[in-house]
Every structure is written in C-alpha cells, then in structure tokens.
Amino acid sequence: MVSRVERGPLADWFWTIDRLFMIIFIMLMGIGLMLSFAASPAVAERLGLDSFHFVKRHAVFMLPALSVMIGLSFLSPRQVRRTAMALLAVSLIMMVLVLFIGVEVKGGRRWLSLAGLSIQPSEFMKPAFVVICAWLFAEHARQPEIPGNLFAILLFGIVAALLIAQPDLGQTILTASVWGSMFFMAGVPWFWIVVLGALGVSGFVGAYMTLPHVAGRVDRFLTGEGDTFQVDTAREAIIRGDWFGQGPGEGIVKRIIPDSHTDFIFSVAAEEFGIIFCMLLVAIFGFLVLRGLSHAYRERNDFNRFAVAGLVLLLGIQSMINIGVNLELLPAKGMTLPLISYGGSSMTAICVTAGFILALTRRRPEKRAQERSLFRSVAGVPAE
C-alpha cells in the first residue's frame, strides 16, 4: 500500500487518481478476456486456427493497452493536449495513407499493415480528436476573438471526409455525435444547431443514395428482407440465453455467428450468461458515462470539462451503437464493444481514451482548492 504521507510521483498519482474509474476500466478488460474464451474458439476453428488463437492474442493485446492507459494517466492536462495533438497528426496522416495502400476488408479500406500488424488509424484518431476539439472550444470560450469554434468545424470536416472516403459511416456518425454534443456544451447558438443538424441529415441521405452498402443495411433493417443472417442469429442467441444463460461454454448459436468475438460478443454474453448479466454490463457502461459527466459538471476549467464529457460520451455512444445492433434496434454496423470485443487497435485506442479520462479527472491541488471554495460558497462559510 502506498502511504498518504509519501510525496513521490507514484504516491501522488495513487492518491489523486479516480480509483473507481480505474477499477471499472480494468474490470471491463477482465470481462472482455472472459468473454473471449466463450466467443472466439468457434471463430478460430472455422478459420482453421488453434482454438485459443484469438484468446491468446486478446491477452497479449491487454498488456500494452493497460500500460498505455496507466502511463497516460500520469499526464497533466497540458501534456494530455500535446499528446493528443501528436496522436491526431499521426492518425490523420495514416488515414490518408489508408486510402491508397490500406488493406481492403469487406469493401472498406480502414486498416494499414505495418510490421505484420493491422492498425486501424481511425480508432486512435477519435480520442485525440475529442481532446483537441475540447481545447478549441475552450479557447474560444476563454477568448471569443480566437476562432476556436471555426477551427473545430474545419477539423471535423477533415475527419468526416476521411472517414466517409474509407467508407466508414458508423465511425462518422459516432464522431459527429460526440463532436455535436461537445459543441452544444460549448454554447453553440441555435442557428448553428439548425444548420449542422440539416447538414447531418443531408449527409445521411446522401450516403444512403450514393453508398450501396449503406442503403442495403438500412433497407434490411427497415424491411427485414435480404441477408440478415448475423443480426437474426444474434437475436436468437439472446433469446436462447433467457435470464440466466445456458452456462459458460454451453452456447450453441454463437458457433455460427461470423463476428461473434468482435461486433456480436454481446449476443454471446447473453446466450451463455443471460440477460441479467447483460443488464449489469449495460449498467457498468451507464455508470461510467454518468460518473464522467458528473466530473465534467463539477469542473471549472472549460478544457477539462469539455474533454472529459466528450471522452466518456465517446465510450458511451460506441457501446450504445454496438449493443443496439445486437438487439436489432439499429442497422448492422461493424463497431466494437469498448474493452470487451477482440481487436488490438480498438483495445489500445480505448485505453488511450481511458488514460486521458484518468489524467483529466485527477484531484490536483488547484482542483482541490476550487472544490473547497465551491463548498464554502454553498455552505455560506466566509473565505479564509
């Protein structure tokens, strides 16, 4: 145990970090490893691989991802901004390269193959994009003469264009939702809300009219006709799980779901561990978002407030999309369940997001002074 009287970097980190956040992130990673044992062997066997091929890789991915999360949690807000700026620049360059030399999978170019590893740059772009937009919004709020909002709009336009070019409409919608929420928190005028909302609707209609795979997924969702094998099988797995599940390793439907270890791991969890387990998983994500928004509400620094809110919304909306697809409440979209689904890029990028959250929610001296001042003003106690 680290003593409170110690003043070294490790002791200072331990006593100022939001340890409940840390526990939640590590617990979700543990649940992900457990569900990997349940979901991935069937996929590996279909591909002619060792039964625990994906389980082993999942465990290997966890170690550097956890190291990234803990390492980033030591950063100050200024260091978080600088790290995010560098990460965003590298990610955008890689997203441009993806369009020319990327690996094409299922009609989309979203991955780069580097040194035998497949990297999805857009995953790393998202937390960096959120932090930089939070900084731009905060700078405009602090000094209105700084065109921070305009720069944030231009940056969003660049990111959205690169995502659509891949094409990746799901990530575009996720990024737009988080960006729009942060813009709203920054006090955007209603004129801009109407304009941006109209552009969003127009963009979706344009994607439906011009991108066949988008039109196909929307049509299948609305009519139930066509190739709906994955979502129908996922629904069957959830129904078969009932309240308490079939038991660990007893799932049958999971063996025929093509992406059971990634996009549809929630359905595997429902079949083997039951609906109650899935409700608890949803509650964990909900608590994570609410705790982050509570931190943001108490934060007086605009950058910290916008960044923390945006980062937890990024996790919350992504998990909502994944679960919504599994429950057939949303059109099918290849999006992972944060810290649960298999995937090195996704897990590491989510741990970058978690590291930024932990760094920005630490109780630093200036924050503790602000909290004491706020308490005194509410309690009517005169200042010292």
Tab-separated table of C-alpha atoms in Angstrom:
chain	number	residue	atom	x	y	z
A	1	MET	CA	0.000	0.000	0.000
A	2	VAL	CA	1.230	3.479	-0.863
A	3	SER	CA	1.307	5.779	2.164
A	4	ARG	CA	-0.558	9.097	2.129
A	5	VAL	CA	2.443	10.877	3.655
A	6	GLU	CA	4.695	9.971	0.723
A	7	ARG	CA	5.155	12.688	-1.882
A	8	GLY	CA	6.770	10.803	-4.741
A	9	PRO	CA	5.226	10.657	-8.248
A	10	LEU	CA	3.726	7.204	-7.642
A	11	ALA	CA	2.169	8.163	-4.304
A	12	ASP	CA	0.847	11.419	-5.737
A	13	TRP	CA	-0.664	9.518	-8.660
A	14	PHE	CA	-2.235	6.853	-6.446
A	15	TRP	CA	-3.933	9.301	-4.096
A	16	THR	CA	-5.158	11.697	-6.781
A	17	ILE	CA	-6.387	9.232	-9.424
A	18	ASP	CA	-10.081	8.356	-9.613
A	19	ARG	CA	-9.578	4.782	-8.446
A	20	LEU	CA	-13.184	3.810	-9.138
A	21	PHE	CA	-12.709	4.764	-12.794
A	22	MET	CA	-9.515	2.689	-12.837
A	23	ILE	CA	-11.307	-0.308	-11.323
A	24	ILE	CA	-14.132	-0.059	-13.880
A	25	PHE	CA	-11.737	0.050	-16.832
A	26	ILE	CA	-9.726	-2.926	-15.581
A	27	MET	CA	-12.915	-4.843	-14.749
A	28	LEU	CA	-14.235	-4.314	-18.293
A	29	MET	CA	-10.940	-5.595	-19.695
A	30	GLY	CA	-11.248	-8.673	-17.487
A	31	ILE	CA	-14.821	-9.277	-18.662
A	32	GLY	CA	-13.597	-8.934	-22.237
A	33	LEU	CA	-10.955	-11.620	-21.697
A	34	MET	CA	-13.531	-13.907	-20.083
A	35	LEU	CA	-15.954	-13.444	-22.993
A	36	SER	CA	-13.105	-14.042	-25.446
A	37	PHE	CA	-12.849	-17.576	-24.034
A	38	ALA	CA	-16.550	-18.000	-24.758
A	39	ALA	CA	-16.810	-16.345	-28.188
A	40	SER	CA	-13.548	-16.733	-30.091
A	41	PRO	CA	-12.760	-20.521	-30.185
A	42	ALA	CA	-15.614	-21.228	-32.599
A	43	VAL	CA	-14.408	-18.447	-34.930
A	44	ALA	CA	-10.813	-19.706	-34.770
A	45	GLU	CA	-11.888	-23.255	-35.601
A	46	ARG	CA	-13.884	-22.069	-38.629
A	47	LEU	CA	-10.748	-20.313	-39.881
A	48	GLY	CA	-8.599	-23.401	-39.331
A	49	LEU	CA	-6.657	-21.844	-36.444
A	50	ASP	CA	-5.830	-23.054	-32.961
A	51	SER	CA	-8.951	-22.925	-30.797
A	52	PHE	CA	-7.453	-20.331	-28.462
A	53	HIS	CA	-5.716	-18.284	-31.154
A	54	PHE	CA	-7.819	-15.172	-30.555
A	55	VAL	CA	-7.847	-15.678	-26.785
A	56	LYS	CA	-4.055	-15.645	-26.691
A	57	ARG	CA	-3.865	-12.580	-28.928
A	58	HIS	CA	-6.508	-10.843	-26.812
A	59	ALA	CA	-4.418	-11.465	-23.688
A	60	VAL	CA	-1.281	-10.221	-25.452
A	61	PHE	CA	-3.076	-7.048	-26.564
A	62	MET	CA	-4.200	-6.367	-22.984
A	63	LEU	CA	-0.688	-5.922	-21.581
A	64	PRO	CA	0.489	-2.996	-23.761
A	65	ALA	CA	-3.012	-1.488	-23.740
A	66	LEU	CA	-3.097	-1.480	-19.925
A	67	SER	CA	0.413	0.011	-19.869
A	68	VAL	CA	-0.728	2.792	-22.216
A	69	MET	CA	-3.730	3.572	-20.008
A	70	ILE	CA	-1.686	3.762	-16.800
A	71	GLY	CA	1.139	5.685	-18.461
A	72	LEU	CA	-1.196	8.337	-19.881
A	73	SER	CA	-2.950	8.729	-16.522
A	74	PHE	CA	0.240	10.334	-15.138
A	75	LEU	CA	-0.015	13.262	-17.589
A	76	SER	CA	-1.030	16.795	-16.714
A	77	PRO	CA	-3.830	18.483	-18.749
A	78	ARG	CA	-1.227	20.352	-20.794
A	79	GLN	CA	0.617	17.108	-21.537
A	80	VAL	CA	-2.691	15.484	-22.496
A	81	ARG	CA	-3.245	18.242	-25.065
A	82	ARG	CA	0.248	17.860	-26.501
A	83	THR	CA	-0.029	14.077	-26.655
A	84	ALA	CA	-3.424	14.332	-28.339
A	85	MET	CA	-2.076	16.827	-30.876
A	86	ALA	CA	0.770	14.482	-31.867
A	87	LEU	CA	-1.546	11.460	-31.945
A	88	LEU	CA	-4.110	13.302	-34.074
A	89	ALA	CA	-1.485	14.423	-36.589
A	90	VAL	CA	-0.103	10.884	-36.967
A	91	SER	CA	-3.599	9.376	-37.173
A	92	LEU	CA	-4.748	11.776	-39.900
A	93	ILE	CA	-1.620	11.076	-41.970
A	94	MET	CA	-2.234	7.333	-41.597
A	95	MET	CA	-5.903	7.765	-42.530
A	96	VAL	CA	-4.797	9.433	-45.777
A	97	LEU	CA	-2.358	6.573	-46.446
A	98	VAL	CA	-5.143	4.052	-45.810
A	99	LEU	CA	-6.969	5.347	-48.892
A	100	PHE	CA	-4.006	4.418	-51.100
A	101	ILE	CA	-2.192	1.489	-49.506
A	102	GLY	CA	-4.714	0.276	-46.948
A	103	VAL	CA	-5.899	-3.301	-46.659
A	104	GLU	CA	-9.378	-3.755	-48.108
A	105	VAL	CA	-11.734	-5.832	-45.964
A	106	LYS	CA	-15.436	-6.270	-46.764
A	107	GLY	CA	-15.421	-3.387	-49.237
A	108	GLY	CA	-13.717	-0.843	-46.974
A	109	ARG	CA	-10.151	0.407	-46.648
A	110	ARG	CA	-9.657	1.052	-42.938
A	111	TRP	CA	-6.502	-0.832	-41.962
A	112	LEU	CA	-2.783	-0.390	-42.524
A	113	SER	CA	-0.466	-3.379	-42.363
A	114	LEU	CA	2.735	-2.392	-40.536
A	115	ALA	CA	5.385	-4.912	-39.438
A	116	GLY	CA	2.846	-7.718	-39.607
A	117	LEU	CA	0.277	-5.833	-37.512
A	118	SER	CA	-3.045	-4.474	-38.769
A	119	ILE	CA	-3.673	-0.977	-37.445
A	120	GLN	CA	-6.921	0.956	-37.783
A	121	PRO	CA	-5.870	4.637	-37.608
A	122	SER	CA	-9.423	5.941	-37.153
A	123	GLU	CA	-9.609	4.227	-33.745
A	124	PHE	CA	-6.664	6.285	-32.468
A	125	MET	CA	-7.954	9.424	-34.140
A	126	LYS	CA	-11.148	9.519	-32.074
A	127	PRO	CA	-9.808	10.249	-28.541
A	128	ALA	CA	-7.212	12.675	-29.930
A	129	PHE	CA	-9.889	14.442	-31.986
A	130	VAL	CA	-12.127	14.819	-28.925
A	131	VAL	CA	-9.331	16.320	-26.806
A	132	ILE	CA	-8.226	18.799	-29.493
A	133	CYS	CA	-11.810	19.912	-30.198
A	134	ALA	CA	-12.333	20.382	-26.447
A	135	TRP	CA	-9.253	22.618	-26.390
A	136	LEU	CA	-10.503	24.643	-29.384
A	137	PHE	CA	-13.952	25.090	-27.848
A	138	ALA	CA	-12.388	26.078	-24.515
A	139	GLU	CA	-10.067	28.626	-26.132
A	140	HIS	CA	-12.998	30.255	-27.908
A	141	ALA	CA	-14.963	30.376	-24.650
A	142	ARG	CA	-11.976	31.967	-22.863
A	143	GLN	CA	-11.193	34.450	-25.626
A	144	PRO	CA	-14.064	34.908	-28.138
A	145	GLU	CA	-11.733	36.621	-30.591
A	146	ILE	CA	-9.943	33.274	-31.071
A	147	PRO	CA	-11.782	31.366	-33.865
A	148	GLY	CA	-11.676	28.099	-31.938
A	149	ASN	CA	-15.182	27.059	-32.973
A	150	LEU	CA	-14.365	27.659	-36.633
A	151	PHE	CA	-11.191	25.579	-36.381
A	152	ALA	CA	-13.169	22.809	-34.664
A	153	ILE	CA	-15.700	22.831	-37.515
A	154	LEU	CA	-12.923	22.661	-40.111
A	155	LEU	CA	-11.207	19.828	-38.226
A	156	PHE	CA	-14.460	17.894	-38.043
A	157	GLY	CA	-14.941	18.383	-41.777
A	158	ILE	CA	-11.493	16.907	-42.479
A	159	VAL	CA	-12.077	13.928	-40.184
A	160	ALA	CA	-15.571	13.259	-41.571
A	161	ALA	CA	-14.306	13.419	-45.161
A	162	LEU	CA	-11.543	10.896	-44.440
A	163	LEU	CA	-13.957	8.537	-42.684
A	164	ILE	CA	-16.524	8.705	-45.490
A	165	ALA	CA	-13.796	8.083	-48.069
A	166	GLN	CA	-12.884	4.737	-46.439
A	167	PRO	CA	-16.018	4.389	-46.305
A	168	ASP	CA	-16.967	4.123	-42.610
A	169	LEU	CA	-20.356	5.682	-41.964
A	170	GLY	CA	-20.630	4.210	-38.468
A	171	GLN	CA	-17.471	5.893	-37.211
A	172	THR	CA	-18.591	9.098	-38.949
A	173	ILE	CA	-21.903	9.048	-37.073
A	174	LEU	CA	-20.125	8.268	-33.786
A	175	THR	CA	-17.610	11.088	-34.251
A	176	ALA	CA	-20.319	13.525	-35.341
A	177	SER	CA	-22.494	12.664	-32.319
A	178	VAL	CA	-19.687	13.273	-29.829
A	179	TRP	CA	-18.495	16.421	-31.608
A	180	GLY	CA	-22.041	17.794	-31.759
A	181	SER	CA	-22.559	17.114	-28.043
A	182	MET	CA	-19.357	18.971	-27.166
A	183	PHE	CA	-20.296	21.874	-29.455
A	184	PHE	CA	-23.675	22.082	-27.694
A	185	MET	CA	-21.963	22.132	-24.281
A	186	ALA	CA	-19.694	24.904	-25.528
A	187	GLY	CA	-22.756	27.124	-26.016
A	188	VAL	CA	-23.308	26.897	-29.760
A	189	PRO	CA	-26.030	29.304	-30.999
A	190	TRP	CA	-29.305	27.768	-32.143
A	191	PHE	CA	-28.581	28.932	-35.689
A	192	TRP	CA	-25.580	26.617	-35.849
A	193	ILE	CA	-27.583	23.777	-34.294
A	194	VAL	CA	-30.161	24.027	-37.079
A	195	VAL	CA	-27.504	24.369	-39.801
A	196	LEU	CA	-25.379	21.474	-38.540
A	197	GLY	CA	-28.457	19.320	-37.953
A	198	ALA	CA	-29.599	19.946	-41.531
A	199	LEU	CA	-26.122	19.096	-42.823
A	200	GLY	CA	-26.140	15.878	-40.795
A	201	VAL	CA	-29.497	14.786	-42.197
A	202	SER	CA	-28.390	15.734	-45.717
A	203	GLY	CA	-25.171	13.767	-45.262
A	204	PHE	CA	-27.037	10.658	-44.150
A	205	VAL	CA	-29.481	10.905	-47.061
A	206	GLY	CA	-26.559	11.421	-49.441
A	207	ALA	CA	-24.787	8.341	-48.031
A	208	TYR	CA	-27.984	6.311	-48.451
A	209	MET	CA	-28.346	7.440	-52.052
A	210	THR	CA	-24.705	7.017	-53.104
A	211	LEU	CA	-23.273	4.167	-50.997
A	212	PRO	CA	-24.877	0.787	-51.845
A	213	HIS	CA	-23.712	-0.951	-48.653
A	214	VAL	CA	-25.283	1.799	-46.522
A	215	ALA	CA	-28.555	1.592	-48.446
A	216	GLY	CA	-28.501	-2.191	-48.144
A	217	ARG	CA	-28.053	-2.165	-44.375
A	218	VAL	CA	-30.760	0.451	-43.830
A	219	ASP	CA	-33.181	-1.374	-46.120
A	220	ARG	CA	-32.516	-4.701	-44.392
A	221	PHE	CA	-33.092	-3.060	-41.019
A	222	LEU	CA	-36.377	-1.441	-42.088
A	223	THR	CA	-37.824	-4.306	-44.123
A	224	GLY	CA	-36.179	-7.390	-42.628
A	225	GLU	CA	-35.526	-8.660	-46.151
A	226	GLY	CA	-32.203	-9.720	-47.647
A	227	ASP	CA	-29.124	-11.059	-45.878
A	228	THR	CA	-29.941	-10.571	-42.192
A	229	PHE	CA	-28.187	-13.736	-41.036
A	230	GLN	CA	-25.887	-12.127	-38.443
A	231	VAL	CA	-28.491	-9.976	-36.687
A	232	ASP	CA	-31.093	-12.745	-36.780
A	233	THR	CA	-28.618	-15.228	-35.308
A	234	ALA	CA	-27.550	-12.701	-32.666
A	235	ARG	CA	-31.177	-12.205	-31.670
A	236	GLU	CA	-31.662	-15.973	-31.470
A	237	ALA	CA	-28.632	-16.238	-29.161
A	238	ILE	CA	-30.036	-13.525	-26.864
A	239	ILE	CA	-33.453	-15.194	-26.727
A	240	ARG	CA	-31.909	-18.590	-26.039
A	241	GLY	CA	-29.885	-17.176	-23.147
A	242	ASP	CA	-33.052	-16.162	-21.271
A	243	TRP	CA	-32.483	-14.560	-17.841
A	244	PHE	CA	-29.599	-16.639	-16.522
A	245	GLY	CA	-27.937	-18.033	-19.665
A	246	GLN	CA	-27.024	-21.532	-20.786
A	247	GLY	CA	-23.814	-21.544	-18.751
A	248	PRO	CA	-20.142	-20.946	-19.616
A	249	GLY	CA	-19.165	-22.846	-22.743
A	250	GLU	CA	-22.713	-24.114	-23.327
A	251	GLY	CA	-23.638	-21.683	-26.085
A	252	ILE	CA	-24.632	-23.200	-29.429
A	253	VAL	CA	-25.851	-20.303	-31.568
A	254	LYS	CA	-22.533	-18.460	-31.049
A	255	ARG	CA	-20.832	-21.112	-33.193
A	256	ILE	CA	-22.492	-19.835	-36.362
A	257	ILE	CA	-22.229	-16.061	-35.796
A	258	PRO	CA	-19.376	-14.921	-38.109
A	259	ASP	CA	-18.195	-11.995	-35.936
A	260	SER	CA	-19.078	-13.414	-32.528
A	261	HIS	CA	-15.740	-12.338	-30.996
A	262	THR	CA	-15.965	-8.713	-32.181
A	263	ASP	CA	-19.203	-6.998	-33.235
A	264	PHE	CA	-21.574	-9.570	-31.717
A	265	ILE	CA	-19.829	-10.526	-28.493
A	266	PHE	CA	-22.759	-9.028	-26.549
A	267	SER	CA	-25.017	-11.737	-28.006
A	268	VAL	CA	-22.561	-14.426	-26.918
A	269	ALA	CA	-22.609	-12.952	-23.405
A	270	ALA	CA	-26.412	-13.090	-23.437
A	271	GLU	CA	-26.550	-16.722	-24.584
A	272	GLU	CA	-24.047	-18.049	-22.048
A	273	PHE	CA	-24.502	-15.717	-19.065
A	274	GLY	CA	-28.046	-14.438	-19.516
A	275	ILE	CA	-29.928	-11.196	-19.840
A	276	ILE	CA	-29.256	-10.216	-16.215
A	277	PHE	CA	-25.505	-10.323	-16.859
A	278	CYS	CA	-26.000	-8.155	-19.948
A	279	MET	CA	-28.080	-5.691	-17.938
A	280	LEU	CA	-25.232	-5.436	-15.438
A	281	LEU	CA	-22.807	-4.828	-18.315
A	282	VAL	CA	-25.039	-2.039	-19.639
A	283	ALA	CA	-25.245	-0.613	-16.112
A	284	ILE	CA	-21.426	-0.515	-15.886
A	285	PHE	CA	-21.189	1.491	-19.110
A	286	GLY	CA	-24.027	3.737	-17.945
A	287	PHE	CA	-22.322	4.348	-14.606
A	288	LEU	CA	-19.055	5.097	-16.413
A	289	VAL	CA	-20.728	7.791	-18.515
A	290	LEU	CA	-22.669	9.304	-15.604
A	291	ARG	CA	-19.584	9.442	-13.397
A	292	GLY	CA	-17.634	11.139	-16.171
A	293	LEU	CA	-20.390	13.690	-16.761
A	294	SER	CA	-20.519	14.307	-13.003
A	295	HIS	CA	-16.788	15.068	-13.058
A	296	ALA	CA	-17.323	17.380	-16.019
A	297	TYR	CA	-20.187	19.191	-14.260
A	298	ARG	CA	-18.010	19.955	-11.225
A	299	GLU	CA	-15.028	21.016	-13.336
A	300	ARG	CA	-14.412	24.765	-13.621
A	301	ASN	CA	-11.755	24.515	-16.317
A	302	ASP	CA	-13.504	24.582	-19.699
A	303	PHE	CA	-10.960	22.349	-21.415
A	304	ASN	CA	-11.154	19.654	-18.740
A	305	ARG	CA	-14.940	19.844	-18.709
A	306	PHE	CA	-15.390	19.515	-22.470
A	307	ALA	CA	-12.682	16.860	-22.820
A	308	VAL	CA	-13.909	14.584	-20.018
A	309	ALA	CA	-17.521	14.848	-21.181
A	310	GLY	CA	-16.543	14.165	-24.791
A	311	LEU	CA	-14.357	11.172	-23.936
A	312	VAL	CA	-16.945	9.431	-21.768
A	313	LEU	CA	-19.622	10.133	-24.386
A	314	LEU	CA	-17.315	8.539	-26.954
A	315	LEU	CA	-17.281	5.340	-24.890
A	316	GLY	CA	-20.976	5.529	-24.088
A	317	ILE	CA	-22.246	6.151	-27.613
A	318	GLN	CA	-19.953	3.490	-29.096
A	319	SER	CA	-21.204	0.912	-26.597
A	320	MET	CA	-24.794	2.008	-27.258
A	321	ILE	CA	-24.362	1.504	-31.020
A	322	ASN	CA	-22.807	-1.942	-30.555
A	323	ILE	CA	-25.497	-3.115	-28.139
A	324	GLY	CA	-28.243	-1.550	-30.273
A	325	VAL	CA	-27.076	-3.548	-33.300
A	326	ASN	CA	-27.039	-6.765	-31.261
A	327	LEU	CA	-30.606	-6.086	-30.114
A	328	GLU	CA	-31.730	-5.210	-33.672
A	329	LEU	CA	-32.549	-1.684	-32.576
A	330	LEU	CA	-30.057	-0.195	-35.056
A	331	PRO	CA	-28.875	-1.171	-38.566
A	332	ALA	CA	-25.906	-3.545	-38.606
A	333	LYS	CA	-22.585	-1.724	-38.250
A	334	GLY	CA	-19.120	-3.061	-37.583
A	335	MET	CA	-18.330	-1.400	-34.272
A	336	THR	CA	-16.678	-2.999	-31.256
A	337	LEU	CA	-17.903	-3.007	-27.670
A	338	PRO	CA	-15.297	-0.931	-25.768
A	339	LEU	CA	-12.725	-3.042	-23.874
A	340	ILE	CA	-14.856	-6.152	-24.440
A	341	SER	CA	-14.561	-7.039	-28.127
A	342	TYR	CA	-11.460	-8.589	-29.651
A	343	GLY	CA	-9.171	-6.210	-31.545
A	344	GLY	CA	-5.740	-4.756	-30.851
A	345	SER	CA	-6.365	-1.319	-32.378
A	346	SER	CA	-9.725	-0.966	-30.679
A	347	MET	CA	-8.497	-2.059	-27.248
A	348	THR	CA	-5.371	0.117	-27.332
A	349	ALA	CA	-7.317	3.149	-28.589
A	350	ILE	CA	-9.962	2.701	-25.888
A	351	CYS	CA	-7.164	2.522	-23.307
A	352	VAL	CA	-5.819	5.800	-24.719
A	353	THR	CA	-9.298	7.238	-24.116
A	354	ALA	CA	-9.342	5.780	-20.588
A	355	GLY	CA	-5.853	7.134	-19.876
A	356	PHE	CA	-6.899	10.628	-20.940
A	357	ILE	CA	-10.006	10.405	-18.723
A	358	LEU	CA	-7.957	9.293	-15.716
A	359	ALA	CA	-5.407	12.066	-16.302
A	360	LEU	CA	-8.021	14.810	-16.628
A	361	THR	CA	-10.065	13.720	-13.590
A	362	ARG	CA	-7.160	13.557	-11.140
A	363	ARG	CA	-7.603	15.689	-7.991
A	364	ARG	CA	-4.775	18.168	-8.412
A	365	PRO	CA	-4.021	20.939	-5.876
A	366	GLU	CA	-5.744	23.648	-7.924
A	367	LYS	CA	-8.825	21.435	-8.318
A	368	ARG	CA	-8.976	20.723	-4.589
A	369	ALA	CA	-8.743	24.454	-3.874
A	370	GLN	CA	-11.615	25.110	-6.284
A	371	GLU	CA	-13.710	22.372	-4.645
A	372	ARG	CA	-13.102	23.861	-1.170
A	373	SER	CA	-14.013	27.321	-2.461
A	374	LEU	CA	-17.191	25.959	-4.034
A	375	PHE	CA	-18.119	24.152	-0.802
A	376	ARG	CA	-17.582	27.314	1.261
A	377	SER	CA	-19.703	29.420	-1.062
A	378	VAL	CA	-22.549	26.877	-0.968
A	379	ALA	CA	-22.318	26.481	2.824
A	380	GLY	CA	-22.093	30.227	3.398
A	381	VAL	CA	-18.699	29.953	5.111
A	382	PRO	CA	-16.555	33.106	4.737
A	383	ALA	CA	-13.299	32.743	2.798
A	384	GLU	CA	-10.123	32.408	4.777
